mmCIF file of N, CA and C in Angstrom:
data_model
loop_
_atom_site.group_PDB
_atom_site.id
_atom_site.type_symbol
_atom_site.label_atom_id
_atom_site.label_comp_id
_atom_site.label_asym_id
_atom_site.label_seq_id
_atom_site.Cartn_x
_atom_site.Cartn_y
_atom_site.Cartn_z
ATOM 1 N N UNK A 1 -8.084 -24.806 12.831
ATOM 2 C CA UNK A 1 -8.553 -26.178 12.720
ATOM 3 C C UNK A 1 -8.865 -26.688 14.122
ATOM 4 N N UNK A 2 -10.283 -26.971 14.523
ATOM 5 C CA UNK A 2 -10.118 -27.751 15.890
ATOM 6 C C UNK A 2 -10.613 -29.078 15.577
ATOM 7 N N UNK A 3 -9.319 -29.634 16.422
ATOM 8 C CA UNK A 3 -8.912 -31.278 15.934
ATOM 9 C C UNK A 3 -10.026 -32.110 16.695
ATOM 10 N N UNK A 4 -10.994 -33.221 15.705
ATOM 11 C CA UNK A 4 -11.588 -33.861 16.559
ATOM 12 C C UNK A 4 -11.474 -35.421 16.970
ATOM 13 N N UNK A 5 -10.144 -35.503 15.968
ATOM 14 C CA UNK A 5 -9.687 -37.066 15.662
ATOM 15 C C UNK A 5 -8.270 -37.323 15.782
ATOM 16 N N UNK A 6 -7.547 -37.893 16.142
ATOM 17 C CA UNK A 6 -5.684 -38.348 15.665
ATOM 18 C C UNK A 6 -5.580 -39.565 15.347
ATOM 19 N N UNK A 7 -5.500 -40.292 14.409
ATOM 20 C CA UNK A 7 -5.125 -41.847 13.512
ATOM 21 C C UNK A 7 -3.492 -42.001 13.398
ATOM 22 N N UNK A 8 -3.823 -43.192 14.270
ATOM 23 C CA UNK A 8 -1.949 -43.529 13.625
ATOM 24 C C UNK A 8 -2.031 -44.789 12.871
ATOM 25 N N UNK A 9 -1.620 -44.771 11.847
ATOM 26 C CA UNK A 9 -1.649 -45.974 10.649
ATOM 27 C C UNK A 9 -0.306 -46.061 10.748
ATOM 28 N N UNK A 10 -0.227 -47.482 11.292
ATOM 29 C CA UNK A 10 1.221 -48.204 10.732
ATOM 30 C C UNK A 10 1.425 -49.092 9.416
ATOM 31 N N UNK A 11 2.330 -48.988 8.842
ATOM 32 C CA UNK A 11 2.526 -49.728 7.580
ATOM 33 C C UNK A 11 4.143 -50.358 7.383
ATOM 34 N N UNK A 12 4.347 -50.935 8.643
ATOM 35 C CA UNK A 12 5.232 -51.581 8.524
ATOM 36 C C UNK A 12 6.825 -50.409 9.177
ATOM 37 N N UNK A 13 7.346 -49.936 8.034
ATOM 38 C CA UNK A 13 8.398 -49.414 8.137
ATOM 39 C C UNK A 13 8.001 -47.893 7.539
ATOM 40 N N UNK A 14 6.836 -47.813 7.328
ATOM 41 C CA UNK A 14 6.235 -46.141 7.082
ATOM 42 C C UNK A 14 4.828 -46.189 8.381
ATOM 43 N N UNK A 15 5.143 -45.253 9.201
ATOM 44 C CA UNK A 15 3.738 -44.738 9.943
ATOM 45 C C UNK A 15 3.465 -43.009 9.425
ATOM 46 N N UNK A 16 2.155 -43.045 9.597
ATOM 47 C CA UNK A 16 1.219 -41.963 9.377
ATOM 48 C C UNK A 16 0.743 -41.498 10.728
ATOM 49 N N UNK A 17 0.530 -39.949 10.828
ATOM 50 C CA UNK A 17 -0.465 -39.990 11.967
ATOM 51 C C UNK A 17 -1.705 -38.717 10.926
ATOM 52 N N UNK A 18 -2.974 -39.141 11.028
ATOM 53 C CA UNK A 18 -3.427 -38.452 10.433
ATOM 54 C C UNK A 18 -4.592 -37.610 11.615
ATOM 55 N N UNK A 19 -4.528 -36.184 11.501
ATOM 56 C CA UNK A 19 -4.725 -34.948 12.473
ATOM 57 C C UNK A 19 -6.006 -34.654 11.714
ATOM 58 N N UNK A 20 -7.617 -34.950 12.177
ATOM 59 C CA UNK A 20 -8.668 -34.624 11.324
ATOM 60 C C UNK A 20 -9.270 -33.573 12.125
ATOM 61 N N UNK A 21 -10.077 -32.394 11.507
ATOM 62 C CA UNK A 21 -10.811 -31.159 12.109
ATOM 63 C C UNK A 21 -11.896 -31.530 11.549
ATOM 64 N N UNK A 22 -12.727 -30.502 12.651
ATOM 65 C CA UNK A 22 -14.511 -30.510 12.681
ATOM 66 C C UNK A 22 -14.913 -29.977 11.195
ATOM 67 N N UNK A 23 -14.220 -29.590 10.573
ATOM 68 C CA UNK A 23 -14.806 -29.263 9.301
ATOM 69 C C UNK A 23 -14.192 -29.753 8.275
ATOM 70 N N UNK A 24 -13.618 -31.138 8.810
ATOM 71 C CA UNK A 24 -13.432 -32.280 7.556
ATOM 72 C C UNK A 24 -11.727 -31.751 6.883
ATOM 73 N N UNK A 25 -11.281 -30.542 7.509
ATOM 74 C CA UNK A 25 -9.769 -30.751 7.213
ATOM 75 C C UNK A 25 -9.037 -31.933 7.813
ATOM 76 N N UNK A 26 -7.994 -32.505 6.845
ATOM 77 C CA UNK A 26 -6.871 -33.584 7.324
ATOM 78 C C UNK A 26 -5.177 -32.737 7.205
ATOM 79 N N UNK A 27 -5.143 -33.010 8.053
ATOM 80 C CA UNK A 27 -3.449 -32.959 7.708
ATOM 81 C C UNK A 27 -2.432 -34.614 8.592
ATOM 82 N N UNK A 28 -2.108 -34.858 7.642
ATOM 83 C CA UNK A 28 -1.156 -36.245 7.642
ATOM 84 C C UNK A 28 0.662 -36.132 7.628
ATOM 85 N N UNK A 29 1.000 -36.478 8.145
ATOM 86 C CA UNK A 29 2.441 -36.883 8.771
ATOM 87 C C UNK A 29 2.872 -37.709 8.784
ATOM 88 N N UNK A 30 3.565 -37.994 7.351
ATOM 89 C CA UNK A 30 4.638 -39.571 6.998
ATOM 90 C C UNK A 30 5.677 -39.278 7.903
ATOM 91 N N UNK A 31 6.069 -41.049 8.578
ATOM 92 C CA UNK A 31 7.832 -40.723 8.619
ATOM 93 C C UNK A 31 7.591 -41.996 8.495
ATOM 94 N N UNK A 32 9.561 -41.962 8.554
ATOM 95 C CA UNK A 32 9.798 -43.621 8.078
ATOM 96 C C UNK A 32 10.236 -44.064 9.964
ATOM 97 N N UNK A 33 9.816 -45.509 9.492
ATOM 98 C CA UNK A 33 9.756 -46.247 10.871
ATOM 99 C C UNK A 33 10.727 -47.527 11.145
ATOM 100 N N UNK A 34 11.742 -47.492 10.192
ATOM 101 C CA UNK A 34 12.679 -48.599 9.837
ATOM 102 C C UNK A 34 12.942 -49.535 11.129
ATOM 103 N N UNK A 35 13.267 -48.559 12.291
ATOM 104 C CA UNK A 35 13.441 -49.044 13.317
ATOM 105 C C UNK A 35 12.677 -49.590 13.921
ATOM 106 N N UNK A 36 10.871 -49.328 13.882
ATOM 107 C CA UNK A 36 10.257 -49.798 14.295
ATOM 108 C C UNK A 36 9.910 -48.645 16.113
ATOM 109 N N UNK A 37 10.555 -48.070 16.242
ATOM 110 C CA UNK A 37 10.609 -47.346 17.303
ATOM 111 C C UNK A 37 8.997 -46.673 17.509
ATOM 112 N N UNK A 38 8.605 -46.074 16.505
ATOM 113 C CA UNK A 38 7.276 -45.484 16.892
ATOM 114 C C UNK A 38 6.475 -46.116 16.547
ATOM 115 N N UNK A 39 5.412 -45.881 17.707
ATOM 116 C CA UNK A 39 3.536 -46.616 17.452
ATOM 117 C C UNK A 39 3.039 -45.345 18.474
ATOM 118 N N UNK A 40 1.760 -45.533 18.524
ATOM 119 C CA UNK A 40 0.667 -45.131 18.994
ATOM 120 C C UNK A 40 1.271 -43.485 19.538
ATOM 121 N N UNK A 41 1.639 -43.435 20.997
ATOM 122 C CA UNK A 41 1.710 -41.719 21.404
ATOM 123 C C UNK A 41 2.511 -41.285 21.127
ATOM 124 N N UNK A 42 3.941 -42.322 21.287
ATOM 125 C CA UNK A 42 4.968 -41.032 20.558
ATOM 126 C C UNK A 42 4.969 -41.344 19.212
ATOM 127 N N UNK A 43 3.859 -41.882 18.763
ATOM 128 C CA UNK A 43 4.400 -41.389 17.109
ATOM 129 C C UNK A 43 3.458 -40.121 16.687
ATOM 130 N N UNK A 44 2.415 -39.798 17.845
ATOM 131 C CA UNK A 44 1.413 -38.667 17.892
ATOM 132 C C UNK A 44 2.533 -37.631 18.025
ATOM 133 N N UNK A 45 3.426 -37.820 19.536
ATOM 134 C CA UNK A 45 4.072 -37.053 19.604
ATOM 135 C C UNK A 45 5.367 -36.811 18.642
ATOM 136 N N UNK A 46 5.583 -37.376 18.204
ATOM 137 C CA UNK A 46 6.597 -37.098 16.871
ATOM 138 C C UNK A 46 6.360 -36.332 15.750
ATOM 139 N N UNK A 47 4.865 -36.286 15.294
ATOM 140 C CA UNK A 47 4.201 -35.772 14.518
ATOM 141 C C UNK A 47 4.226 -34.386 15.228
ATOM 142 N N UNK A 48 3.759 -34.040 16.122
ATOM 143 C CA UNK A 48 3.362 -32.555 16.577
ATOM 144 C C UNK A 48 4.655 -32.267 16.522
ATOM 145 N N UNK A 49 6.019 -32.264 16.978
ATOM 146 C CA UNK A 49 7.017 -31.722 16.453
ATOM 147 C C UNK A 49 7.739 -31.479 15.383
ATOM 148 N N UNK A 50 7.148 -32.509 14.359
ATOM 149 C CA UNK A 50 7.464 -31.873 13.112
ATOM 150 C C UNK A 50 6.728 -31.052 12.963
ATOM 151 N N UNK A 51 5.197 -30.933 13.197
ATOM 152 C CA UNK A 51 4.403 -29.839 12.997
ATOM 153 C C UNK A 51 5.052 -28.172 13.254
ATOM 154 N N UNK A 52 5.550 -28.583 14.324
ATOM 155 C CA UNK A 52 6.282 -27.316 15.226
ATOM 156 C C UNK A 52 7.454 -26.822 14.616
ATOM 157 N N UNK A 53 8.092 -27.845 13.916
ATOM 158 C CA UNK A 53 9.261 -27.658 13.372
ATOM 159 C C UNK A 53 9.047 -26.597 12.195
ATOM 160 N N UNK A 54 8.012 -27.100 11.661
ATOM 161 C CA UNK A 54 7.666 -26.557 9.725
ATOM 162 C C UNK A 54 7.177 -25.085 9.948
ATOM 163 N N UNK A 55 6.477 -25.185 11.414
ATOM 164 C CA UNK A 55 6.143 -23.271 11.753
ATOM 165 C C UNK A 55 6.847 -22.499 12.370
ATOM 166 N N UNK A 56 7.850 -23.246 12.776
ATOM 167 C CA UNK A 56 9.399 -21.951 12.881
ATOM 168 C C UNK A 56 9.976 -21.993 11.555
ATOM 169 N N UNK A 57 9.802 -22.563 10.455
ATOM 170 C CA UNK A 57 10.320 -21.895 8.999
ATOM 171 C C UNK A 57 9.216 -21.545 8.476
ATOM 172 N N UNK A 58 8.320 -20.488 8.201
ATOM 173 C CA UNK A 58 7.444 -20.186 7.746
ATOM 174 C C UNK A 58 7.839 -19.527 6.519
ATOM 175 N N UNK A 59 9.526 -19.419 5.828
ATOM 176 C CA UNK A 59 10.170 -19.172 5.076
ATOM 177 C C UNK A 59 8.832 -19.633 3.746
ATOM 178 N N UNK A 60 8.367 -19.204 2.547
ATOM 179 C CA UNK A 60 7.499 -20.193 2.045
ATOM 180 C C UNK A 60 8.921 -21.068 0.838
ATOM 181 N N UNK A 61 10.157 -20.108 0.522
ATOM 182 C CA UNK A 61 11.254 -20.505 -0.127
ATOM 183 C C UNK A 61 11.749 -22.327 0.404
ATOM 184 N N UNK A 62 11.763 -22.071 1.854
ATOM 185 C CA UNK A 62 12.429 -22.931 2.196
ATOM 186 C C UNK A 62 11.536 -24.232 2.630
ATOM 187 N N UNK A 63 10.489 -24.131 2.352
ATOM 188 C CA UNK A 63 9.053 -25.297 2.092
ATOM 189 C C UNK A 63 9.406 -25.894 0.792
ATOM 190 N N UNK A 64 9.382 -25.383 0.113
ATOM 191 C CA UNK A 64 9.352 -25.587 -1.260
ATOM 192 C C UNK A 64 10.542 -26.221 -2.192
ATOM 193 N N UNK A 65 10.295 -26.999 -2.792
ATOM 194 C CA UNK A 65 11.407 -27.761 -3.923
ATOM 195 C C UNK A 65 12.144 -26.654 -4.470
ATOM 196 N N UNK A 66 13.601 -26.809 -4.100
ATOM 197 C CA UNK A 66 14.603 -25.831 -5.321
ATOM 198 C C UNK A 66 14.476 -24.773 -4.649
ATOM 199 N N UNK A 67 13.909 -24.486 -3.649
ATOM 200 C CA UNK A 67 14.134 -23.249 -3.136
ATOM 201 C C UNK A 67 12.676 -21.893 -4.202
ATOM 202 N N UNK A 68 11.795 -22.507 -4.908
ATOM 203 C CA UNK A 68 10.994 -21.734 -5.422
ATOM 204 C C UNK A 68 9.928 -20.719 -4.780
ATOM 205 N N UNK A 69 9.621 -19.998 -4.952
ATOM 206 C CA UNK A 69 8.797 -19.282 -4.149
ATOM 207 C C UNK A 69 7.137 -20.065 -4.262
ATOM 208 N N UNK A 70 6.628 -19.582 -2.819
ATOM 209 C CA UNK A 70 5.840 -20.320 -2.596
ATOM 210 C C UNK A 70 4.875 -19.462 -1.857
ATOM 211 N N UNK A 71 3.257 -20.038 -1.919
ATOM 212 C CA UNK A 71 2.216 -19.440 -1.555
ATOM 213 C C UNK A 71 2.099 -19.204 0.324
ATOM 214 N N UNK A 72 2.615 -18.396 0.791
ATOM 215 C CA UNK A 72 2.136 -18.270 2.017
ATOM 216 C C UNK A 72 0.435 -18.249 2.722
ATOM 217 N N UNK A 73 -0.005 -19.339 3.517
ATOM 218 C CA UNK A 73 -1.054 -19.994 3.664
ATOM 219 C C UNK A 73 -1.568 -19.028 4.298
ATOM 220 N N UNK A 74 -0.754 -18.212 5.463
ATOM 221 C CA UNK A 74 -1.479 -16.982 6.221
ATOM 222 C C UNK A 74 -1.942 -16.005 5.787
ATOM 223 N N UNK A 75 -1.537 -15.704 4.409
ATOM 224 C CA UNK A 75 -1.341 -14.627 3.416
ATOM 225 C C UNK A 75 -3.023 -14.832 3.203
ATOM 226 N N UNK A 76 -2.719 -16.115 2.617
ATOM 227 C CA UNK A 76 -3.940 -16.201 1.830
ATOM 228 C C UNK A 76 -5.336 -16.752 2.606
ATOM 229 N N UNK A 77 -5.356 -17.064 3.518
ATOM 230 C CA UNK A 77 -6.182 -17.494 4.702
ATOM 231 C C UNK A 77 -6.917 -15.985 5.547
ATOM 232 N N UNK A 78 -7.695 -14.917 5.721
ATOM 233 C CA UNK A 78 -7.613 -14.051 5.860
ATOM 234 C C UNK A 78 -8.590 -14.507 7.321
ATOM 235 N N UNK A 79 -9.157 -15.434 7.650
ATOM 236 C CA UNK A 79 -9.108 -16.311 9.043
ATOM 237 C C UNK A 79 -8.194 -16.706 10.118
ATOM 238 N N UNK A 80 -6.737 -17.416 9.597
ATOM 239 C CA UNK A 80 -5.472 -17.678 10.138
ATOM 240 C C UNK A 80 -4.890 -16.524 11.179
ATOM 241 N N UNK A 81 -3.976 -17.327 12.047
ATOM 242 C CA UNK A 81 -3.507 -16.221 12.392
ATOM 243 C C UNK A 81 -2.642 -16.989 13.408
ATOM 244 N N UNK A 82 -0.876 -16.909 13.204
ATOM 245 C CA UNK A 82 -0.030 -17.448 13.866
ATOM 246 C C UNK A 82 -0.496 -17.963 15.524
ATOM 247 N N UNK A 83 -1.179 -17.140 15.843
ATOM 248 C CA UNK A 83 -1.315 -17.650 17.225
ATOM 249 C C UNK A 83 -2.452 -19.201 17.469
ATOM 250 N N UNK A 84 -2.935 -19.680 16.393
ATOM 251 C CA UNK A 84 -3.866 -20.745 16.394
ATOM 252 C C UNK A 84 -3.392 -21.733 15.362
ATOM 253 N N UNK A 85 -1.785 -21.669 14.843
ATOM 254 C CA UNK A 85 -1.713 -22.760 14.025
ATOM 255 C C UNK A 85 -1.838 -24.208 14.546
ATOM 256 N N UNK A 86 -1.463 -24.418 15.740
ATOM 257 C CA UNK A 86 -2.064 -25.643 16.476
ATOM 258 C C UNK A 86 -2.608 -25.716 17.603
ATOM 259 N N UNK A 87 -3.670 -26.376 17.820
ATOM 260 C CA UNK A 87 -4.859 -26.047 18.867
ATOM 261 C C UNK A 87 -3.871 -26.598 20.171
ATOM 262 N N UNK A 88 -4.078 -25.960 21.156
ATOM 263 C CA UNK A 88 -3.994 -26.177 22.596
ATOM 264 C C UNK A 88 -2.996 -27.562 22.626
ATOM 265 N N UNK A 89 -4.371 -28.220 22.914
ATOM 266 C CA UNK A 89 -4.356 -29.709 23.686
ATOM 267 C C UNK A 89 -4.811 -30.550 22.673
ATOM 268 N N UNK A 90 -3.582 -31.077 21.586
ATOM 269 C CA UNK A 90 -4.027 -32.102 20.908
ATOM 270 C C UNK A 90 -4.077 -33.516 20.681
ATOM 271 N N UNK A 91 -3.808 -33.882 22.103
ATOM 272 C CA UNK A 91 -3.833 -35.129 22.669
ATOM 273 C C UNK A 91 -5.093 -35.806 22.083
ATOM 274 N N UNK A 92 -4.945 -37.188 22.150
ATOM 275 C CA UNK A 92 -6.073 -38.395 21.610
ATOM 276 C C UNK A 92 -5.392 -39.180 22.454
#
């Protein structure tokens, strides 16, 4: 995915940061904001570490509700390839 956009939507006590690519992929990142603590970069940067977080369990069991087995994306992506799950420099 090379990222050509980063959106942070606040909604009070839920922010979003939404991560858009040149070919119209989104990937979006709820957290809750009760505290009010995140806006704008570190809530960019908050997001990329969960990102980081979810690709050191690449478990697809431990993604998944109940522990069910689950579709591995690399598997099925025959493009992918661990070394490009997140681009470089994804600063905005």
């Amino acid at each position: 995915m090379q990222l050509i956009d980063t959106k942070v939507n606040d909604f009070g006590t839920e922010l979003t940061v939404e991560f858009v690519g040149e070919g119209g992929e989104t990937v979006v990142v709820r957290m809750n904001n009760d505290d009010h603590l995140l806006d704008g970069e570190n809530a960019i940067n908050h997001a990329k570490a969960v990102m980081v977080q979810l690709t050191a369990f690449d478990d697809p069991a431990i993604a998944r509700p109940g522990g069910a087995p689950g579709l591995d994306m690399r598997e099925a992506d025959p493009l992918a390839d661990s070394e490009s799950l997140l681009p470089g420099d994804i600063s905005h």
